[in-house]
Each structure stands twice: as structure tokens, then as C-alpha cells.
Amino acid sequence: MPCLVALPPMARPGRRPSTSVPSRGRALTALPCRCGRRHLIGASSAAALLPFLAPPSPAAPPIDPEVMLQRVHPSRPDWYEEFYATAMDQGMRSYEAEVAAYKAKLFSQLSAAGKNILELGVGTGPNLKYYASEDGVNVIGVDPNKHMENYARMAAVSAGLPSSSFTFKRGVAESLPAEDNSMDVVIGTLVLCSVNNTDMALREIKRVLKPDGLYLFIEHVAAPDGTLLQFVQGALDPVQQFVADGCHLTRKTGQNISDAGFSSLSLESVRLSNAYIISPHVYGVACK
Ligand SMILES: C[S@@+](CC[C@H](N)C(=O)[O-])C[C@H]1O[C@@H](n2cnc3c(N)ncnc32)[C@H](O)[C@@H]1O
């Protein structure tokens, strides 16, 4: 029986109604949660209920994380990586202020979820303050940009996480440096816009999660088809990729997450005023 997930309700100006992303064969069915956590509602996939309808494709042989890092994110010039890390540290403050309520809501899921957490594309560590103060938490922050490490470490310290409980690993989401079924929680915010292969990253997230492990995400996605904003995003996409280390404005990441075969998924959509060009966002929680 699949685990069920849900986000607590939040009344906030600017919030769009909950979006149920269309997904191949997904049934909006509420079932009890076998993991015993306090998830209230959720969606389970028909594929999870009737696995014979969607047999899993044979697993590809694993690719060594170091090899994958060089393949999908070879080192950029040092000055560029440093510039980008500094820009993320300094330039995201008003964004972080606006998104704080959504992050608080999202990370409130974590108190009962378990202690082994992997954050992919951890960047400068802006999420650590939301979850790293929990007793006994162990965090692996994965990022290909080595200049993120100092910022992430400082964020971990100010979040009250002992340095022995935070490990920074240089790596990519397409081959996560973690064992199968080893993580209680995987977190990713504003990362699937930047990875080389979204579906591969989602497969990796599922691989490293324990059964019933949770994937918490906030991602910016393409504006709806036919809107002016979608046109602008399409026009600016090449520039964005150049200045923001491969970040795409036009991905339909909510759809990828919905199609990734999680046993349950709660996904909402929101538009942010401080981040017009990277709006809307999808955020939510999925259970392996
Ligand atoms: C827009 S930043 C977001 C950082 C952080 N998660 C946040 O919310 O501020 C994107 C991050 O993804 C990292 N990144 C880029 N390609 C990646 C990949 N293939 N796998 C994992 N992380 C990647 C970048 O180095 C950067 O730190």
C-alpha cells in the first residue's frame, strides 16, 4: 500500500489553487499510510496499485558519481563558479523572504520523517535553517560547484547543525553519491531547472530514498502555454542558461515529477512577485 503525503493548508495572498498535475495513470485515491507518519491526504498512482499496468524498465547499470560529475557538469572556470556562488548568496535575499512561508510549510513535514537527509544542489544552503536544527539530523549536501561548500557549511553552523553532521559532496543529481535505500528524505529546491537530465535525477532520488522516504521540492517551471510570460521565458532561456549555470526557464518539471512514479504526490503551484521570470513555482512532497 503506498505511503500518502500532503501539505498542510496555507492561506496566503498570491497563492494559486492546488494543482493536480496530469500524470499518466495517476489515480487520486486516498489510502492509509503504511509509514505511520502524519500525512493526511494524497494521491497514489494507479501504477503503484496495479504494477502490472506499468512494468518497471530494466535498471541501467549505475554510473560512478565522479564519472557522471565530469560528464554532466565538468568544472567551469573557477572565477565563474565563484561568481555564481556569490551571486546566489547575495542575490536571492528578497526571493528567500518571499518564499519563506512556503518553505516553512514544506519543511514542517520533516519532524517525523527521519534523520538521514540528502539535499541535491544544496547551493549556499538557504534551506538548512528550516530543517537542520532537528536533533540527530545528518545532512549530505550535494553540489557540483565547489565554491558552494563554504557558504553551505556556514549556513549549517548558523542553523545549529554540528559540523560532524554536515557533509558536502561534490556531485550531481544524475548520479547521487549515496547508497540505494539509504535516505529518509531528499530535498531539492531550484535544482531540476539546472540539472542536465531531469528524469535521470528523479530516478536517482527514488533510488537513494528508503521505502516510504520523502522527496521535498520547490522548482520553478515554465509559465502556462500561450502566455506572454512563457514567450519571454523562451526568449531569455539561452541567456539564463549562460548566466545562471545551466538554469532553464522553460522546463515543465511538475510534469516530470508527476510522471516519475512516486507512490504518492502532493503538488501545489504558486506565482511569486519577486521572481517574475522564474515564476510559477511548483512545490510539494512525494513519497517513494
Ligand atoms: C539555482 S541554484 C539553487 C541552489 C539552492 N538549492 C537554493 O535553493 O538556493 C542551482 C544549484 O544546482 C546546482 N547544480 C547544477 N547542476 C547540477 C546537477 N546536475 N546536479 C545537482 N546540482 C546541480 C548548482 O551548482 C546550484 O548550486
PDB file of C-alpha atoms and ligand atoms in Angstrom:
ATOM      1  CA  MET A   1       0.000   0.000   0.000  1.00  0.00           C
ATOM      2  CA  PRO A   2       1.567   3.330  -0.961  1.00  0.00           C
ATOM      3  CA  CYS A   3       2.581   5.962   1.518  1.00  0.00           C
ATOM      4  CA  LEU A   4       0.464   9.128   1.356  1.00  0.00           C
ATOM      5  CA  VAL A   5       1.681  12.683   1.535  1.00  0.00           C
ATOM      6  CA  ALA A   6       0.076  16.081   1.921  1.00  0.00           C
ATOM      7  CA  LEU A   7       0.995  19.658   2.604  1.00  0.00           C
ATOM      8  CA  PRO A   8      -0.706  21.484   5.451  1.00  0.00           C
ATOM      9  CA  PRO A   9      -3.136  24.151   4.209  1.00  0.00           C
ATOM     10  CA  MET A  10      -1.825  27.678   3.919  1.00  0.00           C
ATOM     11  CA  ALA A  11      -3.795  30.868   3.376  1.00  0.00           C
ATOM     12  CA  ARG A  12      -1.571  33.443   1.717  1.00  0.00           C
ATOM     13  CA  PRO A  13      -2.022  36.203  -0.795  1.00  0.00           C
ATOM     14  CA  GLY A  14      -0.730  35.219  -4.209  1.00  0.00           C
ATOM     15  CA  ARG A  15      -1.342  31.546  -3.713  1.00  0.00           C
ATOM     16  CA  ARG A  16      -2.855  29.774  -6.680  1.00  0.00           C
ATOM     17  CA  PRO A  17      -5.208  26.880  -6.122  1.00  0.00           C
ATOM     18  CA  SER A  18      -3.673  23.466  -5.659  1.00  0.00           C
ATOM     19  CA  THR A  19      -2.627  21.962  -8.932  1.00  0.00           C
ATOM     20  CA  SER A  20      -3.001  18.334  -9.650  1.00  0.00           C
ATOM     21  CA  VAL A  21      -0.503  17.731 -12.409  1.00  0.00           C
ATOM     22  CA  PRO A  22      -1.901  15.369 -15.014  1.00  0.00           C
ATOM     23  CA  SER A  23       0.065  12.212 -14.860  1.00  0.00           C
ATOM     24  CA  ARG A  24      -0.004   9.032 -16.817  1.00  0.00           C
ATOM     25  CA  GLY A  25      -2.280   6.618 -14.985  1.00  0.00           C
ATOM     26  CA  ARG A  26      -2.344   8.586 -11.711  1.00  0.00           C
ATOM     27  CA  ALA A  27      -5.405   7.941  -9.602  1.00  0.00           C
ATOM     28  CA  LEU A  28      -6.422  10.470  -6.969  1.00  0.00           C
ATOM     29  CA  THR A  29      -7.064   7.871  -4.335  1.00  0.00           C
ATOM     30  CA  ALA A  30      -6.649   8.321  -0.576  1.00  0.00           C
ATOM     31  CA  LEU A  31      -5.219   5.316   1.217  1.00  0.00           C
ATOM     32  CA  PRO A  32      -3.844   4.851   4.716  1.00  0.00           C
ATOM     33  CA  CYS A  33      -0.133   5.411   5.084  1.00  0.00           C
ATOM     34  CA  ARG A  34       1.999   2.388   5.867  1.00  0.00           C
ATOM     35  CA  CYS A  35       4.838   4.562   7.099  1.00  0.00           C
ATOM     36  CA  GLY A  36       2.785   5.686  10.102  1.00  0.00           C
ATOM     37  CA  ARG A  37       3.613   9.366   9.595  1.00  0.00           C
ATOM     38  CA  ARG A  38       1.020  12.048   9.977  1.00  0.00           C
ATOM     39  CA  HIS A  39       0.275  12.576   6.305  1.00  0.00           C
ATOM     40  CA  LEU A  40      -3.354  13.414   5.809  1.00  0.00           C
ATOM     41  CA  ILE A  41      -4.285  13.219   2.166  1.00  0.00           C
ATOM     42  CA  GLY A  42      -2.611  12.369  -1.023  1.00  0.00           C
ATOM     43  CA  ALA A  43      -2.632  10.924  -4.486  1.00  0.00           C
ATOM     44  CA  SER A  44      -1.494   7.466  -5.305  1.00  0.00           C
ATOM     45  CA  SER A  45      -0.605   6.252  -8.719  1.00  0.00           C
ATOM     46  CA  ALA A  46      -2.521   3.552 -10.487  1.00  0.00           C
ATOM     47  CA  ALA A  47       0.851   2.140 -11.417  1.00  0.00           C
ATOM     48  CA  ALA A  48       1.575   1.627  -7.735  1.00  0.00           C
ATOM     49  CA  LEU A  49      -1.776  -0.088  -7.218  1.00  0.00           C
ATOM     50  CA  LEU A  50      -1.596  -2.173 -10.366  1.00  0.00           C
ATOM     51  CA  PRO A  51       2.086  -2.615 -11.067  1.00  0.00           C
ATOM     52  CA  PHE A  52       1.412  -4.964 -13.960  1.00  0.00           C
ATOM     53  CA  LEU A  53      -0.001  -1.987 -15.902  1.00  0.00           C
ATOM     54  CA  ALA A  54       3.353  -0.251 -15.926  1.00  0.00           C
ATOM     55  CA  PRO A  55       6.172  -2.740 -15.503  1.00  0.00           C
ATOM     56  CA  PRO A  56       9.412  -1.049 -14.476  1.00  0.00           C
ATOM     57  CA  SER A  57      12.003  -0.774 -17.190  1.00  0.00           C
ATOM     58  CA  PRO A  58      15.174  -2.756 -16.511  1.00  0.00           C
ATOM     59  CA  ALA A  59      17.593  -0.759 -14.352  1.00  0.00           C
ATOM     60  CA  ALA A  60      20.502   0.756 -16.223  1.00  0.00           C
ATOM     61  CA  PRO A  61      23.904  -0.060 -14.773  1.00  0.00           C
ATOM     62  CA  PRO A  62      24.937   2.576 -12.222  1.00  0.00           C
ATOM     63  CA  ILE A  63      27.362   5.239 -13.365  1.00  0.00           C
ATOM     64  CA  ASP A  64      30.063   6.232 -10.943  1.00  0.00           C
ATOM     65  CA  PRO A  65      29.218   9.644  -9.366  1.00  0.00           C
ATOM     66  CA  GLU A  66      32.635  11.058 -10.227  1.00  0.00           C
ATOM     67  CA  VAL A  67      32.328   9.992 -13.877  1.00  0.00           C
ATOM     68  CA  MET A  68      28.825  11.461 -14.042  1.00  0.00           C
ATOM     69  CA  LEU A  69      30.014  14.733 -12.480  1.00  0.00           C
ATOM     70  CA  GLN A  70      32.616  15.136 -15.220  1.00  0.00           C
ATOM     71  CA  ARG A  71      30.099  14.151 -17.871  1.00  0.00           C
ATOM     72  CA  VAL A  72      27.190  16.419 -16.985  1.00  0.00           C
ATOM     73  CA  HIS A  73      28.867  19.228 -15.069  1.00  0.00           C
ATOM     74  CA  PRO A  74      32.567  19.478 -15.905  1.00  0.00           C
ATOM     75  CA  SER A  75      34.273  22.204 -13.898  1.00  0.00           C
ATOM     76  CA  ARG A  76      33.536  25.710 -15.130  1.00  0.00           C
ATOM     77  CA  PRO A  77      36.273  28.348 -14.898  1.00  0.00           C
ATOM     78  CA  ASP A  78      36.992  28.976 -11.263  1.00  0.00           C
ATOM     79  CA  TRP A  79      36.002  32.654 -11.453  1.00  0.00           C
ATOM     80  CA  TYR A  80      32.605  31.669 -12.915  1.00  0.00           C
ATOM     81  CA  GLU A  81      31.818  29.157 -10.176  1.00  0.00           C
ATOM     82  CA  GLU A  82      32.873  31.662  -7.525  1.00  0.00           C
ATOM     83  CA  PHE A  83      30.816  34.419  -9.140  1.00  0.00           C
ATOM     84  CA  TYR A  84      27.759  32.184  -9.281  1.00  0.00           C
ATOM     85  CA  ALA A  85      28.120  31.091  -5.645  1.00  0.00           C
ATOM     86  CA  THR A  86      28.462  34.716  -4.528  1.00  0.00           C
ATOM     87  CA  ALA A  87      25.509  35.755  -6.688  1.00  0.00           C
ATOM     88  CA  MET A  88      23.349  33.024  -5.147  1.00  0.00           C
ATOM     89  CA  ASP A  89      24.424  34.081  -1.670  1.00  0.00           C
ATOM     90  CA  GLN A  90      23.848  37.800  -2.165  1.00  0.00           C
ATOM     91  CA  GLY A  91      21.209  37.954  -4.846  1.00  0.00           C
ATOM     92  CA  MET A  92      18.460  35.721  -3.529  1.00  0.00           C
ATOM     93  CA  ARG A  93      17.524  37.550  -0.336  1.00  0.00           C
ATOM     94  CA  SER A  94      14.241  39.090  -1.431  1.00  0.00           C
ATOM     95  CA  TYR A  95      13.338  35.824  -3.147  1.00  0.00           C
ATOM     96  CA  GLU A  96      14.102  33.882   0.035  1.00  0.00           C
ATOM     97  CA  ALA A  97      11.994  36.313   2.073  1.00  0.00           C
ATOM     98  CA  GLU A  98       9.006  35.789  -0.216  1.00  0.00           C
ATOM     99  CA  VAL A  99       9.355  32.034  -0.362  1.00  0.00           C
ATOM    100  CA  ALA A 100       9.937  31.642   3.391  1.00  0.00           C
ATOM    101  CA  ALA A 101       6.313  30.817   4.229  1.00  0.00           C
ATOM    102  CA  TYR A 102       6.218  28.110   1.579  1.00  0.00           C
ATOM    103  CA  LYS A 103       9.475  26.623   2.795  1.00  0.00           C
ATOM    104  CA  ALA A 104       8.249  26.667   6.403  1.00  0.00           C
ATOM    105  CA  LYS A 105       5.132  24.818   5.310  1.00  0.00           C
ATOM    106  CA  LEU A 106       7.088  22.324   3.248  1.00  0.00           C
ATOM    107  CA  PHE A 107       9.761  21.579   5.814  1.00  0.00           C
ATOM    108  CA  SER A 108       7.201  21.183   8.603  1.00  0.00           C
ATOM    109  CA  GLN A 109       6.816  17.687   7.094  1.00  0.00           C
ATOM    110  CA  LEU A 110      10.245  16.700   8.294  1.00  0.00           C
ATOM    111  CA  SER A 111       9.948  16.381  12.054  1.00  0.00           C
ATOM    112  CA  ALA A 112       8.622  12.821  11.798  1.00  0.00           C
ATOM    113  CA  ALA A 113      10.314  11.852   8.585  1.00  0.00           C
ATOM    114  CA  GLY A 114      13.695  10.572   9.756  1.00  0.00           C
ATOM    115  CA  LYS A 115      17.188  11.821  10.253  1.00  0.00           C
ATOM    116  CA  ASN A 116      19.161  10.982   7.116  1.00  0.00           C
ATOM    117  CA  ILE A 117      18.715  13.827   4.678  1.00  0.00           C
ATOM    118  CA  LEU A 118      20.309  14.455   1.319  1.00  0.00           C
ATOM    119  CA  GLU A 119      19.914  17.847  -0.322  1.00  0.00           C
ATOM    120  CA  LEU A 120      20.760  17.916  -4.002  1.00  0.00           C
ATOM    121  CA  GLY A 121      22.057  21.137  -5.473  1.00  0.00           C
ATOM    122  CA  VAL A 122      22.415  22.407  -1.914  1.00  0.00           C
ATOM    123  CA  GLY A 123      23.995  25.634  -3.180  1.00  0.00           C
ATOM    124  CA  THR A 124      24.671  28.137  -0.405  1.00  0.00           C
ATOM    125  CA  GLY A 125      22.422  26.197   1.958  1.00  0.00           C
ATOM    126  CA  PRO A 126      19.389  28.501   2.267  1.00  0.00           C
ATOM    127  CA  ASN A 127      17.173  25.576   3.325  1.00  0.00           C
ATOM    128  CA  LEU A 128      19.282  24.327   6.193  1.00  0.00           C
ATOM    129  CA  LYS A 129      17.774  26.726   8.700  1.00  0.00           C
ATOM    130  CA  TYR A 130      14.367  25.127   8.118  1.00  0.00           C
ATOM    131  CA  TYR A 131      15.313  21.584   8.976  1.00  0.00           C
ATOM    132  CA  ALA A 132      18.831  21.228  10.312  1.00  0.00           C
ATOM    133  CA  SER A 133      18.035  22.189  13.911  1.00  0.00           C
ATOM    134  CA  GLU A 134      16.205  18.883  14.478  1.00  0.00           C
ATOM    135  CA  ASP A 135      18.055  16.649  16.956  1.00  0.00           C
ATOM    136  CA  GLY A 136      20.196  13.961  15.398  1.00  0.00           C
ATOM    137  CA  VAL A 137      19.786  15.116  11.822  1.00  0.00           C
ATOM    138  CA  ASN A 138      22.534  14.109   9.395  1.00  0.00           C
ATOM    139  CA  VAL A 139      22.757  16.067   6.164  1.00  0.00           C
ATOM    140  CA  ILE A 140      24.612  15.347   2.947  1.00  0.00           C
ATOM    141  CA  GLY A 141      24.689  18.403   0.692  1.00  0.00           C
ATOM    142  CA  VAL A 142      25.471  17.551  -2.938  1.00  0.00           C
ATOM    143  CA  ASP A 143      26.536  20.198  -5.424  1.00  0.00           C
ATOM    144  CA  PRO A 144      28.871  20.256  -8.430  1.00  0.00           C
ATOM    145  CA  ASN A 145      30.129  23.768  -7.624  1.00  0.00           C
ATOM    146  CA  LYS A 146      32.931  23.544  -5.070  1.00  0.00           C
ATOM    147  CA  HIS A 147      32.507  27.226  -4.173  1.00  0.00           C
ATOM    148  CA  MET A 148      29.126  26.447  -2.644  1.00  0.00           C
ATOM    149  CA  GLU A 149      30.767  24.418   0.114  1.00  0.00           C
ATOM    150  CA  ASN A 150      31.905  27.299   2.352  1.00  0.00           C
ATOM    151  CA  TYR A 151      28.545  29.021   2.148  1.00  0.00           C
ATOM    152  CA  ALA A 152      26.681  25.779   2.843  1.00  0.00           C
ATOM    153  CA  ARG A 153      28.943  24.998   5.803  1.00  0.00           C
ATOM    154  CA  MET A 154      28.355  28.462   7.268  1.00  0.00           C
ATOM    155  CA  ALA A 155      24.610  28.027   6.786  1.00  0.00           C
ATOM    156  CA  ALA A 156      24.798  24.646   8.545  1.00  0.00           C
ATOM    157  CA  VAL A 157      26.656  26.160  11.504  1.00  0.00           C
ATOM    158  CA  SER A 158      24.209  29.031  11.855  1.00  0.00           C
ATOM    159  CA  ALA A 159      21.349  26.539  11.677  1.00  0.00           C
ATOM    160  CA  GLY A 160      22.878  24.803  14.713  1.00  0.00           C
ATOM    161  CA  LEU A 161      23.993  21.683  12.854  1.00  0.00           C
ATOM    162  CA  PRO A 162      27.218  20.246  14.321  1.00  0.00           C
ATOM    163  CA  SER A 163      29.940  20.174  11.654  1.00  0.00           C
ATOM    164  CA  SER A 164      30.185  16.397  12.091  1.00  0.00           C
ATOM    165  CA  SER A 165      26.554  16.153  10.938  1.00  0.00           C
ATOM    166  CA  PHE A 166      27.033  18.003   7.671  1.00  0.00           C
ATOM    167  CA  THR A 167      28.889  16.521   4.718  1.00  0.00           C
ATOM    168  CA  PHE A 168      29.382  18.415   1.480  1.00  0.00           C
ATOM    169  CA  LYS A 169      29.894  16.120  -1.511  1.00  0.00           C
ATOM    170  CA  ARG A 170      30.820  17.421  -4.901  1.00  0.00           C
ATOM    171  CA  GLY A 171      28.488  15.625  -7.255  1.00  0.00           C
ATOM    172  CA  VAL A 172      25.423  15.763  -9.434  1.00  0.00           C
ATOM    173  CA  ALA A 173      21.824  14.683  -9.139  1.00  0.00           C
ATOM    174  CA  GLU A 174      22.180  12.362 -12.129  1.00  0.00           C
ATOM    175  CA  SER A 175      24.358  10.024 -10.046  1.00  0.00           C
ATOM    176  CA  LEU A 176      23.923  10.769  -6.375  1.00  0.00           C
ATOM    177  CA  PRO A 177      26.801   9.828  -4.096  1.00  0.00           C
ATOM    178  CA  ALA A 178      24.620   7.727  -1.782  1.00  0.00           C
ATOM    179  CA  GLU A 179      23.632   4.085  -1.403  1.00  0.00           C
ATOM    180  CA  ASP A 180      20.328   2.650  -2.582  1.00  0.00           C
ATOM    181  CA  ASN A 181      17.525   2.967   0.025  1.00  0.00           C
ATOM    182  CA  SER A 182      19.689   4.965   2.417  1.00  0.00           C
ATOM    183  CA  MET A 183      17.922   8.333   2.831  1.00  0.00           C
ATOM    184  CA  ASP A 184      14.820   9.239   4.804  1.00  0.00           C
ATOM    185  CA  VAL A 185      14.439  12.497   2.929  1.00  0.00           C
ATOM    186  CA  VAL A 186      15.758  14.037  -0.272  1.00  0.00           C
ATOM    187  CA  ILE A 187      15.375  17.791  -0.699  1.00  0.00           C
ATOM    188  CA  GLY A 188      15.778  19.827  -3.857  1.00  0.00           C
ATOM    189  CA  THR A 189      14.923  23.493  -4.382  1.00  0.00           C
ATOM    190  CA  LEU A 190      15.566  25.270  -7.690  1.00  0.00           C
ATOM    191  CA  VAL A 191      17.700  22.384  -8.879  1.00  0.00           C
ATOM    192  CA  LEU A 192      15.822  20.418 -11.536  1.00  0.00           C
ATOM    193  CA  CYS A 193      15.942  23.584 -13.640  1.00  0.00           C
ATOM    194  CA  SER A 194      19.724  23.206 -13.714  1.00  0.00           C
ATOM    195  CA  VAL A 195      20.414  19.506 -13.948  1.00  0.00           C
ATOM    196  CA  ASN A 196      21.391  18.032 -17.267  1.00  0.00           C
ATOM    197  CA  ASN A 197      18.796  15.262 -17.240  1.00  0.00           C
ATOM    198  CA  THR A 198      15.673  15.759 -15.135  1.00  0.00           C
ATOM    199  CA  ASP A 199      14.335  12.223 -15.425  1.00  0.00           C
ATOM    200  CA  MET A 200      17.681  10.693 -14.531  1.00  0.00           C
ATOM    201  CA  ALA A 201      17.844  12.945 -11.462  1.00  0.00           C
ATOM    202  CA  LEU A 202      14.358  11.843 -10.405  1.00  0.00           C
ATOM    203  CA  ARG A 203      15.322   8.186 -10.820  1.00  0.00           C
ATOM    204  CA  GLU A 204      18.326   8.815  -8.607  1.00  0.00           C
ATOM    205  CA  ILE A 205      16.171  10.489  -5.968  1.00  0.00           C
ATOM    206  CA  LYS A 206      13.964   7.407  -5.868  1.00  0.00           C
ATOM    207  CA  ARG A 207      16.951   5.080  -5.803  1.00  0.00           C
ATOM    208  CA  VAL A 208      18.535   6.644  -2.721  1.00  0.00           C
ATOM    209  CA  LEU A 209      15.283   7.080  -0.791  1.00  0.00           C
ATOM    210  CA  LYS A 210      14.286   4.392   1.675  1.00  0.00           C
ATOM    211  CA  PRO A 211      10.906   2.797   1.106  1.00  0.00           C
ATOM    212  CA  ASP A 212       8.426   5.474   2.287  1.00  0.00           C
ATOM    213  CA  GLY A 213      11.190   8.092   2.122  1.00  0.00           C
ATOM    214  CA  LEU A 214      10.100  11.606   1.213  1.00  0.00           C
ATOM    215  CA  TYR A 215      11.175  13.905  -1.599  1.00  0.00           C
ATOM    216  CA  LEU A 216      10.530  17.585  -0.843  1.00  0.00           C
ATOM    217  CA  PHE A 217      10.831  20.032  -3.685  1.00  0.00           C
ATOM    218  CA  ILE A 218      10.361  23.598  -4.842  1.00  0.00           C
ATOM    219  CA  GLU A 219      11.044  24.153  -8.521  1.00  0.00           C
ATOM    220  CA  HIS A 220      10.393  26.961 -10.956  1.00  0.00           C
ATOM    221  CA  VAL A 221       8.645  25.854 -14.116  1.00  0.00           C
ATOM    222  CA  ALA A 222       7.538  27.239 -17.461  1.00  0.00           C
ATOM    223  CA  ALA A 223       4.583  29.621 -17.442  1.00  0.00           C
ATOM    224  CA  PRO A 224       1.363  28.216 -18.930  1.00  0.00           C
ATOM    225  CA  ASP A 225       1.302  27.662 -22.689  1.00  0.00           C
ATOM    226  CA  GLY A 226       0.300  30.688 -24.733  1.00  0.00           C
ATOM    227  CA  THR A 227       1.036  33.319 -22.070  1.00  0.00           C
ATOM    228  CA  LEU A 228       3.269  36.338 -22.578  1.00  0.00           C
ATOM    229  CA  LEU A 229       5.462  35.127 -19.751  1.00  0.00           C
ATOM    230  CA  GLN A 230       6.007  31.809 -21.494  1.00  0.00           C
ATOM    231  CA  PHE A 231       7.097  33.711 -24.619  1.00  0.00           C
ATOM    232  CA  VAL A 232       9.508  35.873 -22.598  1.00  0.00           C
ATOM    233  CA  GLN A 233      10.922  32.809 -20.833  1.00  0.00           C
ATOM    234  CA  GLY A 234      11.528  31.144 -24.201  1.00  0.00           C
ATOM    235  CA  ALA A 235      13.338  34.233 -25.497  1.00  0.00           C
ATOM    236  CA  LEU A 236      15.501  34.608 -22.377  1.00  0.00           C
ATOM    237  CA  ASP A 237      16.242  30.925 -21.886  1.00  0.00           C
ATOM    238  CA  PRO A 238      19.659  30.886 -23.632  1.00  0.00           C
ATOM    239  CA  VAL A 239      20.814  33.944 -21.668  1.00  0.00           C
ATOM    240  CA  GLN A 240      19.574  32.431 -18.420  1.00  0.00           C
ATOM    241  CA  GLN A 241      21.468  29.211 -19.101  1.00  0.00           C
ATOM    242  CA  PHE A 242      24.623  31.220 -19.710  1.00  0.00           C
ATOM    243  CA  VAL A 243      24.474  33.495 -16.665  1.00  0.00           C
ATOM    244  CA  ALA A 244      22.897  31.026 -14.224  1.00  0.00           C
ATOM    245  CA  ASP A 245      24.996  27.924 -14.763  1.00  0.00           C
ATOM    246  CA  GLY A 246      22.643  25.971 -16.990  1.00  0.00           C
ATOM    247  CA  CYS A 247      19.332  27.008 -15.403  1.00  0.00           C
ATOM    248  CA  HIS A 248      16.402  26.548 -17.826  1.00  0.00           C
ATOM    249  CA  LEU A 249      13.313  28.770 -17.714  1.00  0.00           C
ATOM    250  CA  THR A 250      11.130  26.563 -19.860  1.00  0.00           C
ATOM    251  CA  ARG A 251      11.025  23.184 -18.152  1.00  0.00           C
ATOM    252  CA  LYS A 252       7.761  21.503 -17.179  1.00  0.00           C
ATOM    253  CA  THR A 253       9.301  19.986 -14.096  1.00  0.00           C
ATOM    254  CA  GLY A 254       5.988  19.445 -12.306  1.00  0.00           C
ATOM    255  CA  GLN A 255       5.059  17.083 -15.079  1.00  0.00           C
ATOM    256  CA  ASN A 256       8.373  15.216 -14.783  1.00  0.00           C
ATOM    257  CA  ILE A 257       7.852  14.802 -11.037  1.00  0.00           C
ATOM    258  CA  SER A 258       4.306  13.646 -11.589  1.00  0.00           C
ATOM    259  CA  ASP A 259       5.436  11.087 -14.162  1.00  0.00           C
ATOM    260  CA  ALA A 260       8.351   9.804 -12.092  1.00  0.00           C
ATOM    261  CA  GLY A 261       6.368   7.021 -10.474  1.00  0.00           C
ATOM    262  CA  PHE A 262       6.300   8.140  -6.832  1.00  0.00           C
ATOM    263  CA  SER A 263       3.725   6.184  -4.847  1.00  0.00           C
ATOM    264  CA  SER A 264       2.050   9.419  -3.772  1.00  0.00           C
ATOM    265  CA  LEU A 265       2.474  13.066  -4.566  1.00  0.00           C
ATOM    266  CA  SER A 266       1.129  16.335  -3.217  1.00  0.00           C
ATOM    267  CA  LEU A 267       1.976  19.216  -5.533  1.00  0.00           C
ATOM    268  CA  GLU A 268       0.926  22.858  -5.464  1.00  0.00           C
ATOM    269  CA  SER A 269       1.623  25.803  -7.698  1.00  0.00           C
ATOM    270  CA  VAL A 270       2.313  29.426  -6.806  1.00  0.00           C
ATOM    271  CA  ARG A 271       3.326  32.634  -8.547  1.00  0.00           C
ATOM    272  CA  LEU A 272       5.858  34.841  -6.824  1.00  0.00           C
ATOM    273  CA  SER A 273       6.112  38.583  -7.295  1.00  0.00           C
ATOM    274  CA  ASN A 274       9.834  38.832  -6.522  1.00  0.00           C
ATOM    275  CA  ALA A 275      10.737  36.255  -9.103  1.00  0.00           C
ATOM    276  CA  TYR A 276       8.677  37.139 -12.162  1.00  0.00           C
ATOM    277  CA  ILE A 277      10.903  35.463 -14.705  1.00  0.00           C
ATOM    278  CA  ILE A 278      11.247  32.223 -12.714  1.00  0.00           C
ATOM    279  CA  SER A 279       7.551  32.018 -11.954  1.00  0.00           C
ATOM    280  CA  PRO A 280       5.458  29.982 -11.419  1.00  0.00           C
ATOM    281  CA  HIS A 281       6.825  27.530  -8.912  1.00  0.00           C
ATOM    282  CA  VAL A 282       5.670  24.044  -8.072  1.00  0.00           C
ATOM    283  CA  TYR A 283       6.307  22.768  -4.582  1.00  0.00           C
ATOM    284  CA  GLY A 284       5.333  19.695  -2.695  1.00  0.00           C
ATOM    285  CA  VAL A 285       6.193  16.335  -1.295  1.00  0.00           C
ATOM    286  CA  ALA A 286       6.373  12.913  -2.869  1.00  0.00           C
ATOM    287  CA  CYS A 287       6.734   9.536  -1.247  1.00  0.00           C
ATOM    288  CA  LYS A 288       8.842   6.783  -2.762  1.00  0.00           C
TER     289      LYS A 288
HETATM  290  C1  LIG B   1      19.607  27.959  -8.608  1.00  0.00           C
HETATM  291  S1  LIG B   1      20.797  27.127  -7.637  1.00  0.00           S
HETATM  292  C2  LIG B   1      19.813  26.619  -6.239  1.00  0.00           C
HETATM  293  C3  LIG B   1      20.632  26.344  -5.010  1.00  0.00           C
HETATM  294  C4  LIG B   1      19.819  26.003  -3.770  1.00  0.00           C
HETATM  295  N1  LIG B   1      19.174  24.729  -3.893  1.00  0.00           N
HETATM  296  C5  LIG B   1      18.818  27.084  -3.492  1.00  0.00           C
HETATM  297  O1  LIG B   1      17.614  26.786  -3.356  1.00  0.00           O
HETATM  298  O2  LIG B   1      19.227  28.253  -3.375  1.00  0.00           O
HETATM  299  C6  LIG B   1      21.060  25.622  -8.529  1.00  0.00           C
HETATM  300  C7  LIG B   1      22.074  24.742  -7.856  1.00  0.00           C
HETATM  301  O3  LIG B   1      22.127  23.489  -8.542  1.00  0.00           O
HETATM  302  C8  LIG B   1      23.485  23.123  -8.703  1.00  0.00           C
HETATM  303  N2  LIG B   1      23.553  22.205  -9.849  1.00  0.00           N
HETATM  304  C9  LIG B   1      23.776  22.476 -11.146  1.00  0.00           C
HETATM  305  N3  LIG B   1      23.769  21.347 -11.877  1.00  0.00           N
HETATM  306  C10 LIG B   1      23.519  20.333 -11.000  1.00  0.00           C
HETATM  307  C11 LIG B   1      23.385  18.923 -11.139  1.00  0.00           C
HETATM  308  N4  LIG B   1      23.497  18.325 -12.327  1.00  0.00           N
HETATM  309  N5  LIG B   1      23.133  18.200 -10.032  1.00  0.00           N
HETATM  310  C12 LIG B   1      22.997  18.799  -8.813  1.00  0.00           C
HETATM  311  N6  LIG B   1      23.121  20.119  -8.629  1.00  0.00           N
HETATM  312  C13 LIG B   1      23.371  20.880  -9.714  1.00  0.00           C
HETATM  313  C14 LIG B   1      24.207  24.439  -8.888  1.00  0.00           C
HETATM  314  O4  LIG B   1      25.590  24.349  -8.625  1.00  0.00           O
HETATM  315  C15 LIG B   1      23.477  25.311  -7.890  1.00  0.00           C
HETATM  316  O5  LIG B   1      24.031  25.246  -6.610  1.00  0.00           O
END
